[in-house]
Short mmCIF file of C-alpha atoms and ligand atoms in Angstrom, two decimals:
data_model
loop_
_atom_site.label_atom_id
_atom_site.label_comp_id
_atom_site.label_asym_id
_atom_site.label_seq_id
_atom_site.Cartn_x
_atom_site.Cartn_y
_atom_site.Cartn_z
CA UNK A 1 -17.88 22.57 -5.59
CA UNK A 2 -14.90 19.53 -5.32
CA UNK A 3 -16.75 16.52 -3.57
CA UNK A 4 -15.07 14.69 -1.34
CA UNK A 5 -14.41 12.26 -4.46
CA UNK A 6 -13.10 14.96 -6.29
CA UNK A 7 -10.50 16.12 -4.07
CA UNK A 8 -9.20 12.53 -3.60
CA UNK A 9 -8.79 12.00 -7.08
CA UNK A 10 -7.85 15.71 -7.98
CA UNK A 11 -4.84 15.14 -5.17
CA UNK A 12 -4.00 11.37 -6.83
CA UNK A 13 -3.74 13.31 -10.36
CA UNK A 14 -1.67 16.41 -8.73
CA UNK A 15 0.93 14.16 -6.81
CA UNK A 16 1.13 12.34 -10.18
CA UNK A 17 1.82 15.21 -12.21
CA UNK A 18 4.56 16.59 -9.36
CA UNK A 19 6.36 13.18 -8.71
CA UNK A 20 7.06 12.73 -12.62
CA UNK A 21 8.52 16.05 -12.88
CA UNK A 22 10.69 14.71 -10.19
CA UNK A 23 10.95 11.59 -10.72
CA UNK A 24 10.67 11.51 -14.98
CA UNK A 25 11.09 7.19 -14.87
CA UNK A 26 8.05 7.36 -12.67
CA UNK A 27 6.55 8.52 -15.78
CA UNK A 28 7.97 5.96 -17.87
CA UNK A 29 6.60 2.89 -15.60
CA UNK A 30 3.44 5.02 -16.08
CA UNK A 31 3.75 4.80 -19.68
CA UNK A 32 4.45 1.06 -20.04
CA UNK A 33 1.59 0.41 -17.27
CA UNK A 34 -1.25 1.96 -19.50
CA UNK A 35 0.26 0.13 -22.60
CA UNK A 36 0.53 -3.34 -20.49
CA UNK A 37 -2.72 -2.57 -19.52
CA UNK A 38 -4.66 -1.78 -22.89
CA UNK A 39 -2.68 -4.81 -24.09
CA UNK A 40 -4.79 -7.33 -21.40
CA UNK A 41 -7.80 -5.38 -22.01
CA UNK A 42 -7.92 -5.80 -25.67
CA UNK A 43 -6.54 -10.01 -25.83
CA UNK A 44 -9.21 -10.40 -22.66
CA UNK A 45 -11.78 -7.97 -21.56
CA UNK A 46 -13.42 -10.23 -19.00
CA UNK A 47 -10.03 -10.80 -17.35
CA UNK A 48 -8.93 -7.23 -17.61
CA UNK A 49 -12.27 -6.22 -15.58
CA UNK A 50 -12.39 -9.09 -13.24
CA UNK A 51 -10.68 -7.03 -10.29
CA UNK A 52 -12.22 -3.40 -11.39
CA UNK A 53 -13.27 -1.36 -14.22
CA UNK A 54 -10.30 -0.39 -16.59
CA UNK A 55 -10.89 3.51 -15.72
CA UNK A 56 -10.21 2.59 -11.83
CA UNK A 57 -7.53 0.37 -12.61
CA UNK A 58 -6.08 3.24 -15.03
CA UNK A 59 -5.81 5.79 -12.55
CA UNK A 60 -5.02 4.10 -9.29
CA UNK A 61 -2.10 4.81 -7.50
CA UNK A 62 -0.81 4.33 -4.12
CA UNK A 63 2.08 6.68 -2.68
CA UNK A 64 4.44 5.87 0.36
CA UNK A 65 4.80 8.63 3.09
CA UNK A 66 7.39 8.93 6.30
CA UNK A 67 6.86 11.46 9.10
CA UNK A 68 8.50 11.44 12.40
CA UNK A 69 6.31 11.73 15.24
CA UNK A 70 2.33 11.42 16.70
CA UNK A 71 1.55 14.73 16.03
CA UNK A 72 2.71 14.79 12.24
CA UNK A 73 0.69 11.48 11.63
CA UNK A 74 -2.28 13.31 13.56
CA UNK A 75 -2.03 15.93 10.80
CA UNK A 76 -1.69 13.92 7.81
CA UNK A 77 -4.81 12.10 8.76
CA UNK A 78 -6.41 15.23 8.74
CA UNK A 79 -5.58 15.69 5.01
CA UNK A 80 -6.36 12.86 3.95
CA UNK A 81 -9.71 12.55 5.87
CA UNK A 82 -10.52 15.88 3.83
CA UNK A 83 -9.88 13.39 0.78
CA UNK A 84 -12.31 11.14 2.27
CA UNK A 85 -9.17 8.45 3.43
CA UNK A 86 -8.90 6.92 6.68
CA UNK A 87 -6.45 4.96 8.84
CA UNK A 88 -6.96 1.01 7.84
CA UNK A 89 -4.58 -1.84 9.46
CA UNK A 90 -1.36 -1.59 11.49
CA UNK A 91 1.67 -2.72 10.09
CA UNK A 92 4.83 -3.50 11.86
CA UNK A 93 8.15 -3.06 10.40
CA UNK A 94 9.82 -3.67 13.16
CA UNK A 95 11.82 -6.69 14.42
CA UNK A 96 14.91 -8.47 14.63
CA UNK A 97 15.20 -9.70 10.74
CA UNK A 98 17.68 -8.08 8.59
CA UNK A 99 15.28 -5.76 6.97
CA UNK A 100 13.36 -4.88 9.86
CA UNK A 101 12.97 -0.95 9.81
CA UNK A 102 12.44 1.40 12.93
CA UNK A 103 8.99 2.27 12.00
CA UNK A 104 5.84 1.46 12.19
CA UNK A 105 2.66 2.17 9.65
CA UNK A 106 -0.54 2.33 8.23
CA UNK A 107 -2.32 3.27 5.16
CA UNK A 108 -5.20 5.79 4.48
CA UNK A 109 -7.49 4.65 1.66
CA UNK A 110 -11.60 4.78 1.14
CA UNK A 111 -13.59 2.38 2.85
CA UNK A 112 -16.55 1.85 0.91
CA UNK A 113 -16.86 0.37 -2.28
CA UNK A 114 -18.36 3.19 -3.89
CA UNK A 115 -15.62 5.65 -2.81
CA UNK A 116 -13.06 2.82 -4.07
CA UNK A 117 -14.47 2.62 -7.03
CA UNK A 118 -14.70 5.87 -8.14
CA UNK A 119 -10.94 6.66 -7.02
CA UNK A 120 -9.15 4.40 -4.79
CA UNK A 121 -6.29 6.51 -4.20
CA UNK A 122 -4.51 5.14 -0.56
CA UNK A 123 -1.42 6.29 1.18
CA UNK A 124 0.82 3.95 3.09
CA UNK A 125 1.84 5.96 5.69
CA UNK A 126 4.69 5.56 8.29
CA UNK A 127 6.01 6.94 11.55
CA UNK A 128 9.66 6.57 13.47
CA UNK A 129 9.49 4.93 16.81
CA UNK A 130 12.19 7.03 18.19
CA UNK A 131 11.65 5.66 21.75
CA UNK A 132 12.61 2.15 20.78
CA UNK A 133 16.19 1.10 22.00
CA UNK A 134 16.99 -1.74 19.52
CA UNK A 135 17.57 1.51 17.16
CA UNK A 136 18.10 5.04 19.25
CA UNK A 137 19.85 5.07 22.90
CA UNK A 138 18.79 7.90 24.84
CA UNK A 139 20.73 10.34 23.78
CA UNK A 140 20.13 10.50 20.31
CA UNK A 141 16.34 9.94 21.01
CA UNK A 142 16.56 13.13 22.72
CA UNK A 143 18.62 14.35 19.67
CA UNK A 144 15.89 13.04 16.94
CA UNK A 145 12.58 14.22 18.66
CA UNK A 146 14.14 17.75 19.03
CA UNK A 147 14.49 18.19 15.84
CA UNK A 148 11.26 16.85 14.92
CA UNK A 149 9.40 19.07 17.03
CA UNK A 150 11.45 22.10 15.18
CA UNK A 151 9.93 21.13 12.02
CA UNK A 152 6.78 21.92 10.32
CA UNK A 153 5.42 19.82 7.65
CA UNK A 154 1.83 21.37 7.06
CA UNK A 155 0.85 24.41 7.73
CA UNK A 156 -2.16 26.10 9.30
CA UNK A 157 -3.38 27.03 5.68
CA UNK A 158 -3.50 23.20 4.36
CA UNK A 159 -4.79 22.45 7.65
CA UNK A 160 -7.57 24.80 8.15
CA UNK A 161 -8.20 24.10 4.54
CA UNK A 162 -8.60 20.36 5.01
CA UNK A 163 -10.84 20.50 8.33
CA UNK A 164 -13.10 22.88 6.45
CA UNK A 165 -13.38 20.25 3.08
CA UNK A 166 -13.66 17.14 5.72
CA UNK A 167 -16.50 19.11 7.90
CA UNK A 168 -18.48 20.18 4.71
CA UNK A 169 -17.64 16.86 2.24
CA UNK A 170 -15.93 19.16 -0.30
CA UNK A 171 -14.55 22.58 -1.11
CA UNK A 172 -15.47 25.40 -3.27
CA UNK A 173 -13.65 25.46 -6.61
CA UNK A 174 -10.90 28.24 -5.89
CA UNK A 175 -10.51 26.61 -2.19
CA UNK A 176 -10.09 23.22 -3.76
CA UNK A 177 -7.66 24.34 -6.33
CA UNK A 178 -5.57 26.22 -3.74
CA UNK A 179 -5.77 23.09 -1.23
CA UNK A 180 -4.61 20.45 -3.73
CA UNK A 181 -1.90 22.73 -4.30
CA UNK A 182 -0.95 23.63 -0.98
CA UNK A 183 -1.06 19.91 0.09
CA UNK A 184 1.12 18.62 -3.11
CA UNK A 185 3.82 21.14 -2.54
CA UNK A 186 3.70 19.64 1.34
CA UNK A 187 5.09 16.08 -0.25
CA UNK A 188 7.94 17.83 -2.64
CA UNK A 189 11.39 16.74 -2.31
CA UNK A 190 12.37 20.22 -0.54
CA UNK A 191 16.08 22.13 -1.81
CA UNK A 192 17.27 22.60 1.60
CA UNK A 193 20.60 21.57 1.78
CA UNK A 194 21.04 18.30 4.03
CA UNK A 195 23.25 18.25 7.28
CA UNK A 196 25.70 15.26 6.29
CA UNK A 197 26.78 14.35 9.52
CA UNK A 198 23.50 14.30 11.09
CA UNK A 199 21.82 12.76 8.25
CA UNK A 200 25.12 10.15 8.35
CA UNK A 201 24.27 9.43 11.93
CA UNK A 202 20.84 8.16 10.65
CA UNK A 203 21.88 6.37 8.29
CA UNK A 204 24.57 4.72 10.20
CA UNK A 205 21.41 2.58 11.86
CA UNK A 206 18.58 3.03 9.27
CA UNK A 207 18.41 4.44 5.96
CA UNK A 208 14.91 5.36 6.67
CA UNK A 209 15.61 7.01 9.75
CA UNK A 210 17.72 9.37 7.81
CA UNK A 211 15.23 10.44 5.02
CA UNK A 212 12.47 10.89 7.96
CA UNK A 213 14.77 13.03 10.96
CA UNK A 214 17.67 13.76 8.74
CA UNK A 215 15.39 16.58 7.04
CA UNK A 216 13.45 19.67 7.59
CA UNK A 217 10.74 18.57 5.75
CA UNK A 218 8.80 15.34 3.83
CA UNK A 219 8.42 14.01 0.32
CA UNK A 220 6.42 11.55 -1.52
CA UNK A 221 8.76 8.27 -1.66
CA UNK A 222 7.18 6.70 -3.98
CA UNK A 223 3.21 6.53 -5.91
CA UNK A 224 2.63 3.64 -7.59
CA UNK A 225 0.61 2.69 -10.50
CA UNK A 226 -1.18 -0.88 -10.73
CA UNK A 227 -0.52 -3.17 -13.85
CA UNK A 228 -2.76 -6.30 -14.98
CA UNK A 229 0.24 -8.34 -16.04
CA UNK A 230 3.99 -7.20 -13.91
CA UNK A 231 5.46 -9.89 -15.49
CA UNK A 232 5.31 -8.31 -18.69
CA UNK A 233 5.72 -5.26 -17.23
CA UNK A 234 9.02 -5.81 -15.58
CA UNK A 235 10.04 -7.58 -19.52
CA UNK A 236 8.97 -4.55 -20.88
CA UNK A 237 10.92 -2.37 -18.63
CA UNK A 238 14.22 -4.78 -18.28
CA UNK A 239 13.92 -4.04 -22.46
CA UNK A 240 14.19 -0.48 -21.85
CA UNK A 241 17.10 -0.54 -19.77
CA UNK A 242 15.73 0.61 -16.59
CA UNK A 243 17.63 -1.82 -13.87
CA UNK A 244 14.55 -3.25 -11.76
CA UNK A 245 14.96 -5.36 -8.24
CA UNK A 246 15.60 -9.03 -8.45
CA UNK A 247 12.18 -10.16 -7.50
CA UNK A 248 9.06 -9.94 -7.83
CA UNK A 249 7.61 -9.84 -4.20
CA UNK A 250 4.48 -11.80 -3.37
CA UNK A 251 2.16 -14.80 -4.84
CA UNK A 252 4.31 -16.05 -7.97
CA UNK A 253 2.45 -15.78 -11.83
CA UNK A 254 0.64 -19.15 -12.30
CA UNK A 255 -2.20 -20.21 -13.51
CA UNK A 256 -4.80 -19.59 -10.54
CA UNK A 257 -7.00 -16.77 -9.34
CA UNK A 258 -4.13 -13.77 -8.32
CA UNK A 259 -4.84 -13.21 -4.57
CA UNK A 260 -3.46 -10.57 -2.20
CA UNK A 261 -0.36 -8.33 -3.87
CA UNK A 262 1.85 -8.63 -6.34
CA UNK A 263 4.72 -5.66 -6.55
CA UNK A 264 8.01 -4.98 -7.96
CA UNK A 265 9.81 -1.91 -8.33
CA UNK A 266 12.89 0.37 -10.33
CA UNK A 267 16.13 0.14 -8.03
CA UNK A 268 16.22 3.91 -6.50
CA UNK A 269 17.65 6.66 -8.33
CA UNK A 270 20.34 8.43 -7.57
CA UNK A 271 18.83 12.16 -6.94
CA UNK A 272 21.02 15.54 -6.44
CA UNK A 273 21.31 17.06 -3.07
CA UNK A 274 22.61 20.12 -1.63
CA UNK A 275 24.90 18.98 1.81
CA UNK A 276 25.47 21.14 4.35
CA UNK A 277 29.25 20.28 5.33
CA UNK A 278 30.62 20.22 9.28
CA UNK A 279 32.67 23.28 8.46
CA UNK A 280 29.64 24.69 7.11
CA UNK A 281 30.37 25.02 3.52
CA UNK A 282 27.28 23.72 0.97
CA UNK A 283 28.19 21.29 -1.56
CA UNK A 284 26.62 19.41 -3.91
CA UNK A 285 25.85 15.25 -3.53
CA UNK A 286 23.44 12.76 -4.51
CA UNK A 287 20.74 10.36 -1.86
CA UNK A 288 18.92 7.67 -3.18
CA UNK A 289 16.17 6.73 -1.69
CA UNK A 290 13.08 7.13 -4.37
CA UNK A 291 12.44 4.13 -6.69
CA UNK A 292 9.29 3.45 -9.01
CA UNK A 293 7.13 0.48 -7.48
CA UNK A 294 4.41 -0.95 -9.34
CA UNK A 295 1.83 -3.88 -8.21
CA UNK A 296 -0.91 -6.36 -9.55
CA UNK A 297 -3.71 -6.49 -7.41
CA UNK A 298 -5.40 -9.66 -6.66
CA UNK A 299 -8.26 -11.10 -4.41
CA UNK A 300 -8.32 -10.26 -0.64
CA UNK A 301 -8.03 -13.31 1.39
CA UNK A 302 -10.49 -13.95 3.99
CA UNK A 303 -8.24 -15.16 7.78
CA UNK A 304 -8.55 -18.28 6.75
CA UNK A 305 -6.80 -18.08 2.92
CA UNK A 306 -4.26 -15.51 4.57
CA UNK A 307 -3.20 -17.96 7.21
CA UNK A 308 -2.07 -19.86 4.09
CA UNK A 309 -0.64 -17.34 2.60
CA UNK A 310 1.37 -16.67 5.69
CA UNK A 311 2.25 -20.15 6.36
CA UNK A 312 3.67 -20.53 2.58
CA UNK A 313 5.76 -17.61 2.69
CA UNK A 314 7.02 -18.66 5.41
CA UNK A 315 7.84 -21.93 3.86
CA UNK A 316 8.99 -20.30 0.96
CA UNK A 317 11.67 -18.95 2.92
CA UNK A 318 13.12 -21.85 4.66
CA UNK A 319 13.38 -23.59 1.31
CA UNK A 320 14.96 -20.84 -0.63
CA UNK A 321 17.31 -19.66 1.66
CA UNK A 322 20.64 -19.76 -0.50
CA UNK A 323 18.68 -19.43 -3.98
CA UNK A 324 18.86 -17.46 -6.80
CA UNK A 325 15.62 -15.09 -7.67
CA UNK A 326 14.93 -17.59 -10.19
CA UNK A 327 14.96 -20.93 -7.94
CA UNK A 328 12.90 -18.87 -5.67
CA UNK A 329 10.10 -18.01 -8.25
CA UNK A 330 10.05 -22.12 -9.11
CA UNK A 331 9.48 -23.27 -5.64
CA UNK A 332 7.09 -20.90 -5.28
CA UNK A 333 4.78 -22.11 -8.07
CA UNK A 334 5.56 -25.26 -7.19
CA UNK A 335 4.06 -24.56 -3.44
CA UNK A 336 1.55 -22.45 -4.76
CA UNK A 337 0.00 -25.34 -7.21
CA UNK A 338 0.26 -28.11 -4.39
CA UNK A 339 -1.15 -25.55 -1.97
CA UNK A 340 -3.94 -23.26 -3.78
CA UNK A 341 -7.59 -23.76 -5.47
CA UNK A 342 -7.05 -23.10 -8.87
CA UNK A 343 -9.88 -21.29 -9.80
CA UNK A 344 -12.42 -18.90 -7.90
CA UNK A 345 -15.22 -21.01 -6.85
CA UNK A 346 -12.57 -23.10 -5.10
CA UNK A 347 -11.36 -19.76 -3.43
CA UNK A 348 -15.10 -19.46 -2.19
CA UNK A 349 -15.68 -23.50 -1.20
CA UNK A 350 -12.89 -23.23 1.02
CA UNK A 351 -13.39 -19.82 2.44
CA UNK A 352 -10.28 -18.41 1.24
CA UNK A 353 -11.47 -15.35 -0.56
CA UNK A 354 -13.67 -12.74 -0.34
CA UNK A 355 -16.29 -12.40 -2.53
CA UNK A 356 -19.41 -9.71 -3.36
CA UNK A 357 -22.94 -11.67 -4.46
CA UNK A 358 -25.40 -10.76 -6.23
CA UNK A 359 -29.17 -12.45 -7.73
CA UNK A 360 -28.96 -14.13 -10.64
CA UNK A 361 -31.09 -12.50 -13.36
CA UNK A 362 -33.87 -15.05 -12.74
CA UNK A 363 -35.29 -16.74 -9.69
CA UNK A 364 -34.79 -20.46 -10.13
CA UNK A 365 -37.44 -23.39 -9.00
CA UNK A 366 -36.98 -25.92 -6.25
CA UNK A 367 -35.24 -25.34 -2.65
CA UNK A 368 -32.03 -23.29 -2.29
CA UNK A 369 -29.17 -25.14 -1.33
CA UNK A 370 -27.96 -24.11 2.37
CA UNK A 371 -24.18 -22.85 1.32
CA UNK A 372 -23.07 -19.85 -0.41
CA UNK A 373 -21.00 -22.04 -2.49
CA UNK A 374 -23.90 -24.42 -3.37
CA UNK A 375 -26.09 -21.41 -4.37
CA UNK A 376 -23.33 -19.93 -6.92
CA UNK A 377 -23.02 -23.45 -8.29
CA UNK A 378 -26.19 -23.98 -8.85
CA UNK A 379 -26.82 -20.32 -10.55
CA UNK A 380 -28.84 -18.50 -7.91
CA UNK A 381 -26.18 -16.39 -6.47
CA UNK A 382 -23.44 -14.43 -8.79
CA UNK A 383 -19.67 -14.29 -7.20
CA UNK A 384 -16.88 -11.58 -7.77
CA UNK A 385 -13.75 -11.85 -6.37
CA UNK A 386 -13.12 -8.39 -3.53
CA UNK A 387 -9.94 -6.60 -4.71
CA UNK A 388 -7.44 -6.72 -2.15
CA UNK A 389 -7.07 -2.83 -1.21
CA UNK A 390 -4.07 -2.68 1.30
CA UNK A 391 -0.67 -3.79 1.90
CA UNK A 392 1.60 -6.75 2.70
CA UNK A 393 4.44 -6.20 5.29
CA UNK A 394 6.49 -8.43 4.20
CA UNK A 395 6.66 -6.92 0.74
CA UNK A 396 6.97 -3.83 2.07
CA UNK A 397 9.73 -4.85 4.14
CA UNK A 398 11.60 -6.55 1.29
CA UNK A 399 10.86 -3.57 -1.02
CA UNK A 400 12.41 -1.08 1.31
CA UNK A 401 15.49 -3.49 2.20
CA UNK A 402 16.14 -4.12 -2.08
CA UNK A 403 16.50 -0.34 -2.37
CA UNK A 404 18.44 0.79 0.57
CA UNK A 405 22.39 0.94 0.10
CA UNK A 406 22.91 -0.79 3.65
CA UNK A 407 21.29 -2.91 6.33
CA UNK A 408 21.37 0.05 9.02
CA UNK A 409 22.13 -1.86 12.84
CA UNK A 410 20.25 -2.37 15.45
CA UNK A 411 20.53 -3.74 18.60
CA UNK A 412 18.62 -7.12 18.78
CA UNK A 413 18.88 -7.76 22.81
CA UNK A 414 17.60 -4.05 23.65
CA UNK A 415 13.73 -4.33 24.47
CA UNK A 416 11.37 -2.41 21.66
CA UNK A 417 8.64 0.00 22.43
CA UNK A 418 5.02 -1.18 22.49
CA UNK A 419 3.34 -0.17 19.41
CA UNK A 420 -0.09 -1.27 18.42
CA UNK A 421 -3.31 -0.35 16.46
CA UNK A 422 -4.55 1.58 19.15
CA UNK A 423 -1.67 3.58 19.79
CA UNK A 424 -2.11 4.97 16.11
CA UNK A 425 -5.85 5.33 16.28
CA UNK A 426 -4.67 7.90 19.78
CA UNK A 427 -1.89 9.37 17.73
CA UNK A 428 -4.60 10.57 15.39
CA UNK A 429 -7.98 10.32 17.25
CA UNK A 430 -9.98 8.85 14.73
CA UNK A 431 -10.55 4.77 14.66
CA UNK A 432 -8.34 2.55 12.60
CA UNK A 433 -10.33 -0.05 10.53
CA UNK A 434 -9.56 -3.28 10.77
CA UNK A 435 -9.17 -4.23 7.06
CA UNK A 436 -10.55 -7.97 7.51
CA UNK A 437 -13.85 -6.61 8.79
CA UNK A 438 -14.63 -4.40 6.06
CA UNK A 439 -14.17 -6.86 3.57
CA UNK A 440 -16.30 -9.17 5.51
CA UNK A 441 -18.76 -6.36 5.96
CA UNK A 442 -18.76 -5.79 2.02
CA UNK A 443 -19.02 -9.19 1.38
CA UNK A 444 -22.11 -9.99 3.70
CA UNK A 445 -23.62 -7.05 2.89
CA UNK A 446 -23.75 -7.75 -0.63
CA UNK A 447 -25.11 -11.49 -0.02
CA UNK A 448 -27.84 -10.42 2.85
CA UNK A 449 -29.15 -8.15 -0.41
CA UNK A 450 -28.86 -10.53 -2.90
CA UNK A 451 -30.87 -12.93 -0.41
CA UNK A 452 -34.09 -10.79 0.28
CA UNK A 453 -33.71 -9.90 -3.93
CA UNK A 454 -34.42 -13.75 -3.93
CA UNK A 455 -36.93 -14.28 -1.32
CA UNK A 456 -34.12 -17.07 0.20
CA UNK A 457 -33.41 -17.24 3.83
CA UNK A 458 -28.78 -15.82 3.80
CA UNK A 459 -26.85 -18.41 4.66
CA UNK A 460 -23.60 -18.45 6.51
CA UNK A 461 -20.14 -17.93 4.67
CA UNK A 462 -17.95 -20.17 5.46
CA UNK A 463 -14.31 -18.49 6.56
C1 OOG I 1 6.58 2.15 2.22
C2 OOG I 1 6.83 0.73 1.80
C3 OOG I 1 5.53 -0.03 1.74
C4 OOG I 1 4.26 -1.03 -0.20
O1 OOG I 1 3.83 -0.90 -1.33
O2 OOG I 1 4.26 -2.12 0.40
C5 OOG I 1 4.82 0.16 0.46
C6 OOG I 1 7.77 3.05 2.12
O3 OOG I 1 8.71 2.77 1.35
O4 OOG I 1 7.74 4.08 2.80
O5 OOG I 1 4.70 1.20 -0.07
NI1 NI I 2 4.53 0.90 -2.08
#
């Protein structure tokens, strides 16, 4: 029998295997992850394990999906739900910035820490808004969700397959084995030759409208590894001669506890296509719209520390407007230093990060101080940092916009469609975690346990 556990990380390991055949410098960042990360490990083991065991850290990968309508989405979060995944956050890509993108997303990943530890394998997972009018008049809506609604992107095999394994928390062997299959072969980059002047029409308004509607079928766009030092990693790679983006998006490297998401990625690869030409001859071309991301993982902010974060970015932005990458990276730690604790236990004073408690080894005499901060101080309560398990938007937007070939148009004064949480949690009738509350729940959870361990009444955390 595959748990639950074992088809998520069976499917993490499969999608791995497939995307490098695909994708070979995917394997390469793979490569020069593992060897970044043995290299922390072995100069500092407590560092290296602060944010997860090495084994987690080794195989965790998040991939980046596109389908094209409710009903798709409704079936991928059946597959992943048989990989014990669900829907957490909404993200908006939307907008009237330069990079804003006609979609809008969110990602499946486990919710608990025990699933998360074991494999935390998550899927950021996006859908075309084909009603909004900043990006499709109605005619080509009408075009677009035709030829969605031709298309078939799983089918009944994966899907009976995956509400058997989510109803029963697993699969036989030979089921298993023929599921993870099934479902990898779902995300290959398919040889069916691409309609160039429908897939031109896309892009003429958003590269990622094209490589969602301008096919028959989906792909993986990108799975990405996680690294304990990307600055070294993106040396490392540079020294190779793989041409990365100019930036790395996110907090900048600097002395201080690494909070929220740090990610970088290879520029996209140029990757033969068959065309399917007006007069109906097939020739041969190229698309590029794959690239190799790879991320450092810090600690998840509580609102509090990610109302900072937002307001600094933010900040960041109107300062650096006519920069280079390099200007951009020095403001930054210069905001971040004026701005930031620069260690944990300030994170936790201020309410900025999320933490997990637990008793110190030994009850200590006298009265517990009233704070959660006071008791770590003073040695009755033990902190470590949450890992931040989801996604920033603003990365993601940035990512997408430094590896697309043009800025797409849209029309700013048209009025967009209403898109929300609970429009995805409908699309796919399941609920959509809210990804503040479950590390809040984690958090207090962990400290109401600690508490009774210590015969103390829990005090409030400040946030
Ligand atoms: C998803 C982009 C978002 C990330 O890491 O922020 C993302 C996509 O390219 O489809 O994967
Ligand atoms: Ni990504």
């Amino acid at each position: 029998m595959f748990s639950t556990h074992d088809l998520r990380a069976g499917f993490a390991r499969s999608l791995s295997a497939m995307y490098g055949t695909e994708v070979p410098a995917y394997n390469t960042l793979v490569d020069v992850s593992t060897q970044v990360n043995a290299d922390v490990l072995a100069a500092d083991p407590v560092r290296a394990e602060r944010l997860g065991r090495i084994d987690r850290v080794t195989a965790e990968r998040h991939g980046a999906i596109r389908v094209g309508t409710a009903a798709e989405l409704r079936q991928v979060a059946q597959v992943f739900a048989a990989l014990g995944m669900e829907p957490v956050g909404f993200y908006d890509l939307r907008g009237t910035e330069a990079t804003s993108l006609p979609i809008v997303s969110t990602a499946f990943r486990s919710i608990t820490p025990d699933a998360l530890a074991i494999n935390p394998f998550r899927v950021f997972t996006s859908v075309l808004v084909t009603d909004d009018r900043r990006y499709f008049d109605a005619g080509l809506q009408g075009e677009l969700d035709a030829f969605l609604a031709r298309r078939t992107l799983f089918g009944p095999d994966v899907l009976t397959l995956a509400e058997r394994a989510e109803a029963d928390g697993g699969l036989p062997d030979a089921d298993a084995a023929q599921f993870l299959r099934l479902t990898t072969a779902c995300f290959e980059l398919s040889p069916e030759p691409v309609d160039r002047a429908w897939y031109a029409r896309l892009s003429a308004i958003s590269g990622v409208a094209a490589d969602i509607g301008g096919v028959p079928t989906t792909h993986i766009n990108h799975l990405t590894p996680r690294v304990l030092d990307i600055d070294d990693l993106y040396r490392r790679m540079e020294g190779l001669g793989i041409t990365m983006i100019d930036e790395i998006q996110g907090p900048p490297k600097w002395a201080g506890p690494d909070v929220l998401l740090r990610q970088t990625s290879f520029k996209a690869l140029a990757e033969p296509r068959k065309f399917r030409e007006p007069d109906g001859t097939i020739t041969d071309g190229a698309l590029s719209v794959r690239f190799g991301e790879v991320e450092q993982r810090g600690i998840a902010l509580t609102p509090a520390g990610r109302d900072r974060y937002d307001r600094l970015i933010v900040e960041i932005d109107q300062r650096t407007a006519a920069a280079t990458p390099a200007e951009r990276d020095a403001i930054k730690v210069e905001l971040w230093q004026a701005n930031w604790p620069t260690d944990e236990e300030g994170l936790l004073a201020n309410g900025e990060g999320f933490f997990e408690f637990s008793a110190a080894a030994r009850r200590l005499d006298g009265d517990p101080p009233r704070t959660v901060s006071g008791l770590v101080e003073q040695g009755w309560l033990v902190a470590t940092p949450i890992v931040y398990e989801d996604f920033l938007p603003r990365s993601a937007a940035g990512i997408f916009a430094s590896n697309l070939d043009s800025k797409g148009s849209r029309d700013a004064h048209a009025e967009g469609s209403p898109r929300d949480a609970d429009w995805i949690a409908e699309a796919v009738g399941r609920t959509v975690h809210d990804p503040m509350q479950l590390y809040s729940e984690q958090s207090r959870a962990s400290l109401v346990t600690a508490c009774v361990e210590l015969r103390i009444p829990t005090p409030e955390v400040n946030r």
